[in-house]
mmCIF file of C-alpha atoms and ligand atoms in Angstrom:
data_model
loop_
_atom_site.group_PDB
_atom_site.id
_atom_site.type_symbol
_atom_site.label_atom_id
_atom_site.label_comp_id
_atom_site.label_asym_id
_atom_site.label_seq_id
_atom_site.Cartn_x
_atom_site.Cartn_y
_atom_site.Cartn_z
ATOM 1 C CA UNK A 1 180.786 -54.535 64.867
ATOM 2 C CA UNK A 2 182.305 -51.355 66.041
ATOM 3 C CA UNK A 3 185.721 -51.088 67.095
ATOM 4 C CA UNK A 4 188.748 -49.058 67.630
ATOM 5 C CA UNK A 5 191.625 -49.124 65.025
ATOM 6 C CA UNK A 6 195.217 -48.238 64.504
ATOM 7 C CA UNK A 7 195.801 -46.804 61.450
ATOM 8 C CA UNK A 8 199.187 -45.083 61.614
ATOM 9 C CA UNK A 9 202.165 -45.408 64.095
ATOM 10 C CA UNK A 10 202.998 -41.796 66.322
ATOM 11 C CA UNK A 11 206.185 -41.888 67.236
ATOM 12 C CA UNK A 12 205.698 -38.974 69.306
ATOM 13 C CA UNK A 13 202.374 -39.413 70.568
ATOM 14 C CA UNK A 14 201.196 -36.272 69.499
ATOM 15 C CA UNK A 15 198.277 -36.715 67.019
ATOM 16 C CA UNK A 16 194.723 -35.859 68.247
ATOM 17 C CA UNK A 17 193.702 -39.128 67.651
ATOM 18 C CA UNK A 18 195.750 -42.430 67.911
ATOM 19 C CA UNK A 19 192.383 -45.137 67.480
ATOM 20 C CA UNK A 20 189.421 -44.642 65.391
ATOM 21 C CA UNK A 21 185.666 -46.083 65.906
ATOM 22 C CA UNK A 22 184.561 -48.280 62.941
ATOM 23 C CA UNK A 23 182.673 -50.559 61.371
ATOM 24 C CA UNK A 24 184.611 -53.559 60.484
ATOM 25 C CA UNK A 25 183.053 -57.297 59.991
ATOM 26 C CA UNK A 26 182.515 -59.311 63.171
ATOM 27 C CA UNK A 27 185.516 -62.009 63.921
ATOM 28 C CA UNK A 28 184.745 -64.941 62.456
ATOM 29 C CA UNK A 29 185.473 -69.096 63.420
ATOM 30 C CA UNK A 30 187.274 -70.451 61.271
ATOM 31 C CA UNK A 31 189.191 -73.208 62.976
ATOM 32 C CA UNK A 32 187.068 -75.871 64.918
ATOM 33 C CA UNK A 33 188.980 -74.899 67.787
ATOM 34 C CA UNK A 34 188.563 -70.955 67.763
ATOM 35 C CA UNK A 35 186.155 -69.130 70.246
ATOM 36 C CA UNK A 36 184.801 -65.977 69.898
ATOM 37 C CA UNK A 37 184.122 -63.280 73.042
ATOM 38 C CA UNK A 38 181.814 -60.756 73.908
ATOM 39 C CA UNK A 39 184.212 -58.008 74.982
ATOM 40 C CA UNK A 40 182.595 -56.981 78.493
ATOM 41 C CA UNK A 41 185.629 -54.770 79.631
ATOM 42 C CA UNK A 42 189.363 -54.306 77.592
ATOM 43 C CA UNK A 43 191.958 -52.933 79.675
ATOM 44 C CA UNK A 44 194.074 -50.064 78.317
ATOM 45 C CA UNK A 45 197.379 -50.333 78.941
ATOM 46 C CA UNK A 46 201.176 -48.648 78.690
ATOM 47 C CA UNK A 47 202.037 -51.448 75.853
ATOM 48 C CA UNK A 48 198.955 -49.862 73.727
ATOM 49 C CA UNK A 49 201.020 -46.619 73.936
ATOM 50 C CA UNK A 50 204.022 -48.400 73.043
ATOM 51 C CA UNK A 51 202.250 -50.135 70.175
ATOM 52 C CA UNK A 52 201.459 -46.849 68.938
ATOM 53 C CA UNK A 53 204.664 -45.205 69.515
ATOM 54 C CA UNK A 54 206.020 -48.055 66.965
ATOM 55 C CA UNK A 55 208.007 -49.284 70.024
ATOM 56 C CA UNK A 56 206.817 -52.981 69.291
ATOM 57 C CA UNK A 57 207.340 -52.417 65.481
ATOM 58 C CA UNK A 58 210.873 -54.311 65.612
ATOM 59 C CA UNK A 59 209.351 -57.060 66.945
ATOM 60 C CA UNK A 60 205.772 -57.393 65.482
ATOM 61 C CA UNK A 61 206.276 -55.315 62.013
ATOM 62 C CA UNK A 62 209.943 -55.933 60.614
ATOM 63 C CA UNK A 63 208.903 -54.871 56.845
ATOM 64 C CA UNK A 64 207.213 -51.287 57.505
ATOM 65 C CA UNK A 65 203.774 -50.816 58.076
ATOM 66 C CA UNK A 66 202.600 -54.197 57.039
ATOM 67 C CA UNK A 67 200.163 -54.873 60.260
ATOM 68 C CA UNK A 68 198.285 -51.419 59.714
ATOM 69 C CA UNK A 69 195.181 -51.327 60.385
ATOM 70 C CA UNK A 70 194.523 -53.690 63.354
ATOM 71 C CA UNK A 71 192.528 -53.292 66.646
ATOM 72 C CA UNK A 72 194.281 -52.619 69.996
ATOM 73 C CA UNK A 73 193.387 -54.442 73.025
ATOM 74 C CA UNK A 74 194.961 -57.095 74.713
ATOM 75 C CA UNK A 75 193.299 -57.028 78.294
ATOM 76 C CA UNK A 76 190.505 -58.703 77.198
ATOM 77 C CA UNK A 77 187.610 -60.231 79.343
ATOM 78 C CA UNK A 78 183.910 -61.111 78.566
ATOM 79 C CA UNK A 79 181.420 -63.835 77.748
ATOM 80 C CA UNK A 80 181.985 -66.956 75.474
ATOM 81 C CA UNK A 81 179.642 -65.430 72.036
ATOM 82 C CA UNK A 82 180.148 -68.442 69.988
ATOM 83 C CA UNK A 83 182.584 -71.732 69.697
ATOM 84 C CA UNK A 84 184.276 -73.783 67.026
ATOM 85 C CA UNK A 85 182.728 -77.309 66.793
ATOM 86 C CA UNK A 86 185.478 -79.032 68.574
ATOM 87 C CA UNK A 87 184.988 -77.045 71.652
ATOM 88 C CA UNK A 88 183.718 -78.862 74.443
ATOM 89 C CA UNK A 89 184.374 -77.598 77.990
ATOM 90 C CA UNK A 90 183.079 -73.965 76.837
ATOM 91 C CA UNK A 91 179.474 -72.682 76.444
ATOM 92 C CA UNK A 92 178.094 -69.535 74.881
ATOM 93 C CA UNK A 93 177.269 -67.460 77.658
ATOM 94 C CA UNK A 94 180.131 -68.139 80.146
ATOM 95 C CA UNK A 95 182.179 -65.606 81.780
ATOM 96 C CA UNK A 96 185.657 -65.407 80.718
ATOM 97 C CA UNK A 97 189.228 -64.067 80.871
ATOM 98 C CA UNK A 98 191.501 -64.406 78.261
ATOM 99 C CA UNK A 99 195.017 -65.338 77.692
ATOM 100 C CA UNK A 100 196.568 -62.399 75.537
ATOM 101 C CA UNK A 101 198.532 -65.072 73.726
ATOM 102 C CA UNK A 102 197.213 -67.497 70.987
ATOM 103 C CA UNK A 103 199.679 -70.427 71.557
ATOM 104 C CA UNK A 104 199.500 -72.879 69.403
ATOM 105 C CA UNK A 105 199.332 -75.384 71.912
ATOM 106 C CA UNK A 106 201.581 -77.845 69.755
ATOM 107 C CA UNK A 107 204.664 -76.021 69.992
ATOM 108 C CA UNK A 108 207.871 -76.873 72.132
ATOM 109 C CA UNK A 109 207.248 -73.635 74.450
ATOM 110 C CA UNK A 110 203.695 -74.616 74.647
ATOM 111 C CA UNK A 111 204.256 -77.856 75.485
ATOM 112 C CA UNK A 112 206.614 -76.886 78.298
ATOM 113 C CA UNK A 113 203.798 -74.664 79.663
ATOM 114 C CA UNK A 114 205.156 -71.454 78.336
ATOM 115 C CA UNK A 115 201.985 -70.178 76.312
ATOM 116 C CA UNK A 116 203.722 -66.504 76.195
ATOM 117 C CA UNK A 117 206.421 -67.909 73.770
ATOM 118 C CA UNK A 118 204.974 -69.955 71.848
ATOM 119 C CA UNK A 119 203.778 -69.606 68.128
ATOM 120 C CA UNK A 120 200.833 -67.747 67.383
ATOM 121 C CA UNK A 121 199.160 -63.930 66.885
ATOM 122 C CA UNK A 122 199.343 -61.864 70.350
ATOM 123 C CA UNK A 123 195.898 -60.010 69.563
ATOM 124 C CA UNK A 124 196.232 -56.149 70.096
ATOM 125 C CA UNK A 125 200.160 -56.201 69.026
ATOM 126 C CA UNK A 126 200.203 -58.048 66.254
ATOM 127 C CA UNK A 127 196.213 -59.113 65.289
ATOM 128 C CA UNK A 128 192.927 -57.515 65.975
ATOM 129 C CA UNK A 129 192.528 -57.070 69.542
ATOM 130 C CA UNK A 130 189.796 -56.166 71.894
ATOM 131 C CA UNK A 131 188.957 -52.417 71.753
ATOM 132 C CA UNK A 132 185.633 -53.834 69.797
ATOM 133 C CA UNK A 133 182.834 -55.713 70.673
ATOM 134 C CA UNK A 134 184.124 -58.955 69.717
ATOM 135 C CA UNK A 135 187.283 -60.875 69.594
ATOM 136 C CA UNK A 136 188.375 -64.082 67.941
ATOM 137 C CA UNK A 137 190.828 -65.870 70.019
ATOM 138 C CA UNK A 138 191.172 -70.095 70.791
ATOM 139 C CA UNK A 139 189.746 -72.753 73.384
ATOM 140 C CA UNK A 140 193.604 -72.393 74.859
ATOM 141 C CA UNK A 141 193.094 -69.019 75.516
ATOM 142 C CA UNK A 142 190.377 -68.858 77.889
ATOM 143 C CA UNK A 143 189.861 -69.043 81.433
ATOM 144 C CA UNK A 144 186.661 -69.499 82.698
ATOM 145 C CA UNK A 145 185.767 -66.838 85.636
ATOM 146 C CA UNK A 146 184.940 -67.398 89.021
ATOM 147 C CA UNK A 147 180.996 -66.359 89.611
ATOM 148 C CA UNK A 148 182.454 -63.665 92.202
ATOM 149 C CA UNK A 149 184.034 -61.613 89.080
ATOM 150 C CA UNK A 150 182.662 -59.740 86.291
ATOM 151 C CA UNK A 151 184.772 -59.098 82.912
ATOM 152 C CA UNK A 152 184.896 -55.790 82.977
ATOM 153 C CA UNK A 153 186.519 -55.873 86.876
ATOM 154 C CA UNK A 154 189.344 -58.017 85.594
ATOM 155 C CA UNK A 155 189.893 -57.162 82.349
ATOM 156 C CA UNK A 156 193.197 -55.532 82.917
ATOM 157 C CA UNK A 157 194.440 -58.987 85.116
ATOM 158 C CA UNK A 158 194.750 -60.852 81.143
ATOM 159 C CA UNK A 159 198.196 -58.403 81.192
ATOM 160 C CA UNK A 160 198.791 -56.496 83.811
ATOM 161 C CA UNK A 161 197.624 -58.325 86.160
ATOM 162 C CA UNK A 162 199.314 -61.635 84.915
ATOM 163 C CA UNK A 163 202.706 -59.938 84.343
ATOM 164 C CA UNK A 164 203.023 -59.038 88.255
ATOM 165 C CA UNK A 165 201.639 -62.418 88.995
ATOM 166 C CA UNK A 166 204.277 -64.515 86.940
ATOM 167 C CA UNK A 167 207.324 -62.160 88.325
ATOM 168 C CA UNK A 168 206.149 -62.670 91.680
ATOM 169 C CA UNK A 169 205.255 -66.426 91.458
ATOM 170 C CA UNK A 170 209.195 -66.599 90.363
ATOM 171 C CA UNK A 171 210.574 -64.668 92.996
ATOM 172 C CA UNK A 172 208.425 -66.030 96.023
ATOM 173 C CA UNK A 173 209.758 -69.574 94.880
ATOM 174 C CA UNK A 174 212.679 -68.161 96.381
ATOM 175 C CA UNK A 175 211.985 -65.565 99.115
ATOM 176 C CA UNK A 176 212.064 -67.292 102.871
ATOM 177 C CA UNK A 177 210.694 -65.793 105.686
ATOM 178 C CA UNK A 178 213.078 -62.871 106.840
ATOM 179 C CA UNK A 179 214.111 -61.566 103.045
ATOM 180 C CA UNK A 180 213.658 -58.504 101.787
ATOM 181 C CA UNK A 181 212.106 -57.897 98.794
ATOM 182 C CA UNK A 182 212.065 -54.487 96.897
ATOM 183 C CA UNK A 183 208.996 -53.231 94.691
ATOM 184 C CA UNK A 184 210.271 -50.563 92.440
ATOM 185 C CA UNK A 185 207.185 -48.472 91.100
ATOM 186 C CA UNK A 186 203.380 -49.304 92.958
ATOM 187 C CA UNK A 187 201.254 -48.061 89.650
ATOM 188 C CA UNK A 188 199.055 -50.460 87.758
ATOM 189 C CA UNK A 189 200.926 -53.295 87.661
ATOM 190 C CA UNK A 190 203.491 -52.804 90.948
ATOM 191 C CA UNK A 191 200.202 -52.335 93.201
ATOM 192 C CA UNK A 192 198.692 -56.309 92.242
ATOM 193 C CA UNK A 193 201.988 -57.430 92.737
ATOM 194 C CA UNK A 194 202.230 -56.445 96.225
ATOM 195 C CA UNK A 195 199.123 -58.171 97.052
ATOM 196 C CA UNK A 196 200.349 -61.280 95.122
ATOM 197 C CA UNK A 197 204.067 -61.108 97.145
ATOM 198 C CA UNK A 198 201.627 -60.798 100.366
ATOM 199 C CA UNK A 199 199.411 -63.595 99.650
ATOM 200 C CA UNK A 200 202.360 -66.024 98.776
ATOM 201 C CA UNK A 201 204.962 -65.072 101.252
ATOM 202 C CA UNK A 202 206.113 -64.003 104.530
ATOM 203 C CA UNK A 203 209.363 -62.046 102.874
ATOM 204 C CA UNK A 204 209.337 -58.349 104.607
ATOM 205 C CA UNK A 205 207.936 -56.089 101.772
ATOM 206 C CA UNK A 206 210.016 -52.764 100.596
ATOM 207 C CA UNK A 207 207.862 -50.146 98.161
ATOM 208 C CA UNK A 208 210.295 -47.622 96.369
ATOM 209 C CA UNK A 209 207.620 -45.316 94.911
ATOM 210 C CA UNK A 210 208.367 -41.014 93.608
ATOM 211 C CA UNK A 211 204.653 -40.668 94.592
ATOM 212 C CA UNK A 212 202.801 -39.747 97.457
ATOM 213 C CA UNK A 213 200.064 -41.117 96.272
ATOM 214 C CA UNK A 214 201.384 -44.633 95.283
ATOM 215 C CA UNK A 215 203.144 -45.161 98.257
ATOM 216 C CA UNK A 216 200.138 -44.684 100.267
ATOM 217 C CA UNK A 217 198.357 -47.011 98.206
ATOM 218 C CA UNK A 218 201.240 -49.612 98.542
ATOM 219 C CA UNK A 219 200.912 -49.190 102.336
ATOM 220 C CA UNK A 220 196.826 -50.611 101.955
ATOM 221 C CA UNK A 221 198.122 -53.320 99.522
ATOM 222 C CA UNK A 222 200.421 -55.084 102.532
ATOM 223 C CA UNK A 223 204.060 -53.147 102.225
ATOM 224 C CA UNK A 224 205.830 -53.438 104.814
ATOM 225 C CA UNK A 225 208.616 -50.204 104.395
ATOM 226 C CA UNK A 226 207.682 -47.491 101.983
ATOM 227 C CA UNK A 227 210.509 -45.603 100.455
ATOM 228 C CA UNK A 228 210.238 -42.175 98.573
ATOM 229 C CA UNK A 229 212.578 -42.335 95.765
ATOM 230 C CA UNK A 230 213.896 -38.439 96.427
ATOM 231 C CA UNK A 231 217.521 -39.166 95.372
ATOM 232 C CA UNK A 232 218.371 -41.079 98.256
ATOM 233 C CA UNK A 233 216.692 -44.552 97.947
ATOM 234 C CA UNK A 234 219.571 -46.790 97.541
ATOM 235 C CA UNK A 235 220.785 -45.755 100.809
ATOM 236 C CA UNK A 236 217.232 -45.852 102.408
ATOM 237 C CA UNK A 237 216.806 -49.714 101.265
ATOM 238 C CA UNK A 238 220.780 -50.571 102.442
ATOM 239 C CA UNK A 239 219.854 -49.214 105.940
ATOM 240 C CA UNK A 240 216.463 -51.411 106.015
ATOM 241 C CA UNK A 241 218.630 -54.395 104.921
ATOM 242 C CA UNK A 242 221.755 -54.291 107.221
ATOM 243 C CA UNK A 243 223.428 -52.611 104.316
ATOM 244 C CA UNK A 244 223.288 -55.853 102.481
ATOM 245 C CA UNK A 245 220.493 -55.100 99.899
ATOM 246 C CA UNK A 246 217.448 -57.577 99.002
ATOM 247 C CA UNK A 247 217.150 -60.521 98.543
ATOM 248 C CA UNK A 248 214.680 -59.875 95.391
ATOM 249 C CA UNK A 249 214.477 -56.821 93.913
ATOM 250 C CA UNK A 250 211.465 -56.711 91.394
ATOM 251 C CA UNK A 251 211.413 -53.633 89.084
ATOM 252 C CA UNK A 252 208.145 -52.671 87.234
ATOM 253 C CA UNK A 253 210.070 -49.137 85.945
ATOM 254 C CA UNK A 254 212.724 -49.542 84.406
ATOM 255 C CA UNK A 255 213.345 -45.952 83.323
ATOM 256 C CA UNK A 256 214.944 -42.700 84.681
ATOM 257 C CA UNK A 257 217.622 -44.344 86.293
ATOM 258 C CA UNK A 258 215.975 -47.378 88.441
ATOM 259 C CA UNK A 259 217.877 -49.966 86.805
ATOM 260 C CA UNK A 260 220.991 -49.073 88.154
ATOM 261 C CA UNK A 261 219.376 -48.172 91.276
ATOM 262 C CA UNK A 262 217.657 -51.566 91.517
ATOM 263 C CA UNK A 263 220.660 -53.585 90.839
ATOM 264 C CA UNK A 264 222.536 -51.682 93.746
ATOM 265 C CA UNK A 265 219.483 -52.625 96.010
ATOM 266 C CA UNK A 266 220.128 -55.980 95.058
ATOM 267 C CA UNK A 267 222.617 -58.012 97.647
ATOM 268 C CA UNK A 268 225.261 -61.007 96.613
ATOM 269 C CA UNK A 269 223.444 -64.073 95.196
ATOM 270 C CA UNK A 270 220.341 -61.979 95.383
ATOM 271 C CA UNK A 271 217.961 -61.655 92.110
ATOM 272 C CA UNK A 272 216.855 -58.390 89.856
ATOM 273 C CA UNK A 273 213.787 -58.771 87.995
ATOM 274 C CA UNK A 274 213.494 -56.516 85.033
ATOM 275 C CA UNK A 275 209.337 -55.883 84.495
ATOM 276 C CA UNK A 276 209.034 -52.297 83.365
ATOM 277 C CA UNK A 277 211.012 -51.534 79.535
ATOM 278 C CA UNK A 278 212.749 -48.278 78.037
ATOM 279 C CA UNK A 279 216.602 -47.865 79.077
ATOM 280 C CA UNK A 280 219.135 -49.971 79.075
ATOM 281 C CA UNK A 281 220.466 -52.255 82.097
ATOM 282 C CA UNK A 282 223.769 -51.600 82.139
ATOM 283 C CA UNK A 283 226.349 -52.803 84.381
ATOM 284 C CA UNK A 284 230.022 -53.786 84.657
ATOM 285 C CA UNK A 285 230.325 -57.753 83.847
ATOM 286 C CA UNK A 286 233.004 -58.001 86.645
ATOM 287 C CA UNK A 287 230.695 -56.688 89.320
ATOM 288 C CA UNK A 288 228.446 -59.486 88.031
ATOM 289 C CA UNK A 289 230.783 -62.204 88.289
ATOM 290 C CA UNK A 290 232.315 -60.952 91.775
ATOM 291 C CA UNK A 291 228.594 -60.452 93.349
ATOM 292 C CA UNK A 292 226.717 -63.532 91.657
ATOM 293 C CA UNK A 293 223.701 -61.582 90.815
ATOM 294 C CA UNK A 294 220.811 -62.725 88.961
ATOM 295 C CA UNK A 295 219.291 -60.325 86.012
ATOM 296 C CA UNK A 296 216.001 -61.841 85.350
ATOM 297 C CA UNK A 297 213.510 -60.536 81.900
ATOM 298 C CA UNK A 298 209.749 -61.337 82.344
ATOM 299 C CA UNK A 299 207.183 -61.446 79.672
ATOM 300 C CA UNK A 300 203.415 -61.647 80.476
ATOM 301 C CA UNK A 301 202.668 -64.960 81.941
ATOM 302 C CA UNK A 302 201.617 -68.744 81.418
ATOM 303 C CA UNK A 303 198.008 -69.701 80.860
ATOM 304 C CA UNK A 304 198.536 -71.850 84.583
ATOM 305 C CA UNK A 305 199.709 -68.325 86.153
ATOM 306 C CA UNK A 306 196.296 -66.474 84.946
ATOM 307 C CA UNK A 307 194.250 -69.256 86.506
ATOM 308 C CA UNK A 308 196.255 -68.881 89.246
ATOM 309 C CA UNK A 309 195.952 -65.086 89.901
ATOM 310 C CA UNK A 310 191.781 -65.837 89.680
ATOM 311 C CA UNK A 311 191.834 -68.036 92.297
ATOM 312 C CA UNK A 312 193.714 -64.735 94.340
ATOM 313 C CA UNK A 313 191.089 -62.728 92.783
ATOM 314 C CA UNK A 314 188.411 -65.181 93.323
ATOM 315 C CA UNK A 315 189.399 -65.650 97.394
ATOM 316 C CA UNK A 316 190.012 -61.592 97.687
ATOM 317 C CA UNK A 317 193.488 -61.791 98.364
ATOM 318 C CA UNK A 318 194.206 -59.552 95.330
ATOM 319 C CA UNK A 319 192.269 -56.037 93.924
ATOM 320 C CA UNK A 320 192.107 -54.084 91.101
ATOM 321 C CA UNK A 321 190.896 -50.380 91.173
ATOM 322 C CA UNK A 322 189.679 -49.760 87.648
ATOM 323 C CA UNK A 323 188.344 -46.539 85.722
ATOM 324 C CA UNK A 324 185.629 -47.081 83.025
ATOM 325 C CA UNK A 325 185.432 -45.664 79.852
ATOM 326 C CA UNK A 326 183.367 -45.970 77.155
ATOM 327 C CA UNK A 327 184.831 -47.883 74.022
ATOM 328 C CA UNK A 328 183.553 -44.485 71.931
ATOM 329 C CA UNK A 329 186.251 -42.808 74.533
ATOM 330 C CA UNK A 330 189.000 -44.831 73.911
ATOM 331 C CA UNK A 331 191.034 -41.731 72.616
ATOM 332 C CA UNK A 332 190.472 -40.209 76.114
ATOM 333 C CA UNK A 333 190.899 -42.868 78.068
ATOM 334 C CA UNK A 334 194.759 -42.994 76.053
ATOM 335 C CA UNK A 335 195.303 -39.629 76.460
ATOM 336 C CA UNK A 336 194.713 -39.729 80.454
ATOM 337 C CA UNK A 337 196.863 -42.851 80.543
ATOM 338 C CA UNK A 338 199.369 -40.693 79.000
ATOM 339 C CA UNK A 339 199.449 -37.813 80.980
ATOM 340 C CA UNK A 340 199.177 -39.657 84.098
ATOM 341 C CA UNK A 341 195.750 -38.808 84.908
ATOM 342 C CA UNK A 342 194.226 -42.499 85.774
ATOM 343 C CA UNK A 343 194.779 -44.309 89.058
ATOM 344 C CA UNK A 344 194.279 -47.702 88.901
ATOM 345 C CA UNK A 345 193.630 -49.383 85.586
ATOM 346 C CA UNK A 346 191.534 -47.712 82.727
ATOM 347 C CA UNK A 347 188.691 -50.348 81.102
ATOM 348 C CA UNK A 348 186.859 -50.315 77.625
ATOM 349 C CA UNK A 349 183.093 -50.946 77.962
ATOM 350 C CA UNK A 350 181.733 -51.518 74.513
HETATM 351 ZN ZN1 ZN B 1 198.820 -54.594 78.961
#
């Protein structure tokens, strides 16, 4: 099959090619429980940057470049190609999301529900992902589509999607009617989580946004109070909340200074959820103890919260606006990610 591979780390990003097209054999089965997809549409994402940048290398590749080569990808949707022989509620043919993680399913975590920490590959970081025409993944994995969506339209929900579900899902377990709740950053994934904190509660809705342009398209997604971050949007959000702060203040940033911003947005006893990655939350562990705030880390989502977010999908409480690109382009369709030239979320067609 043809796909796109990561041969070297940039730590800069400034090679003239990060991926390259190739032939590599197809993805086989070789457990009775494995499944393999049809790639209709893989999402490219800020992580694949990060993959490249070596950001995840910590993490995924402790003993130097021992990953190298694998496939990026991890916003994979498509149709079921072929199944192990233990497979039973799956048919080749059916159209599918999948769950970026490969949990074991036998695991503590996975037993508690918590797919995302469980043991296994996370295909794209770690494993051959789906910038190809075919991925191997598991029968735990997959979610079967609604007939009203096609793979390539939600692609980008198996990650992007999902992480502003499961953040939001947390917070609105909490938000009454008459909290505030702050959005920091409406990009790719801040804009489905508006829809999501709209379709699951009645909490009013604050956007902090530097854009123009992604504060007017928080305004279509349901926000309540849109708030230009020019310097002066701490003070902005303290005089929309009584000068007490919000309730929930859910950050998908997380650089240039919003953490500390965030965290003053956030009242007494309220919550800060920390989506976005790069700097460092830092903050006094007296003013912590004195306020009772909450500091809350989120990582992708469970396998329930995917299903979940289709149903929103699925009813047409929740949108994506996606860009196409050819899997050929998959350089390009980087590079415009990079320079912050795609609105909405970039897709893979092989
Ligand atoms: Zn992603």
């Amino acid at each position: 099959m043809k796909a796109q591979v990561l041969k070297a780390y940039d730590e800069k990003l400034t090679a003239d090619q990060w991926v390259s097209m190739e032939d590599v054999p197809d993805p086989t089965i070789t457990k009775p429980t494995d499944v393999i997809v049809r790639i209709g549409g893989a999402g490219v994402c800020r992580t694949d940057l990060h993959v490249i940048e070596g950001v995840w290398r910590p993490h995924m590749d402790p003993n130097g470049n021992a990953l190298l080569p694998f496939i990026l990808g991890h916003e994979n949707a498509g149709w079921i190609e072929a199944i192990g022989k233990d497979v039973e509620n799956l048919k080749v043919g059916d159209p599918v999301i999948v769950h970026p993680k490969i949990s074991s399913g036998t695991c503590l975590a996975c037993r508690r529900g918590h797919d995302m920490h469980g043991d296994g590959k996370f295909p794209g970081l770690d494993s051959n992902g789906g910038y190809a025409q075919y991925l191997g993944t598991s029968e735990r994995n997959i979610i079967p589509l609604p007939r009203t969506l096609a793979p390539k339209d939600v692609a980008p929900y198996a990650d992007a999607g999902l992480t502003a579900y499961h953040v939001i899902k947390k917070a609105t377990r909490h938000l009454l009617p008459g909290d505030r709740c702050v959005v920091i950053g409406a990009g790719g994934l801040g804009h489905i989580g508006i829809q999501c904190l709209k379709a699951m509660c009645a909490a009013d809705i604050i956007v902090v946004d530097k854009s123009e342009a992604s504060l007017s398209l928080a305004g279509k997604c349901g926000a309540d109070h849109l708030v230009k971050a020019d310097g002066n949007e701490v003070e902005a959000v303290m005089s929309l909340t009584n000068g007490q702060g919000a309730e929930a203040v859910i950050d998908f940033v997380c650089e240039h200074g919003t953490t500390s911003k965030g965290l003053a947005m956030t009242r007494p006893m309220g919550s800060y959820y920390v989506v976005g990655y790069g700097e460092d939350v830092k903050v006094p562990t007296v003013d912590l103890v004195i306020t009772e705030k909450n500091i809350i880390g989120n990582l992708v989502g469970t396998w329930a919260d995917l299903y979940e977010l289709m149903a929103l999908a699925d009813r047409g409480l929740v949108n994506l606006t996606t860009v196409e690109y050819k899997l050929a382009d998959a350089n390009q369709a980087l590079k415009d990610l990079h320079n912050g030239k795609i609105h909405g979320r970039a897709v893979l067609i092989p």
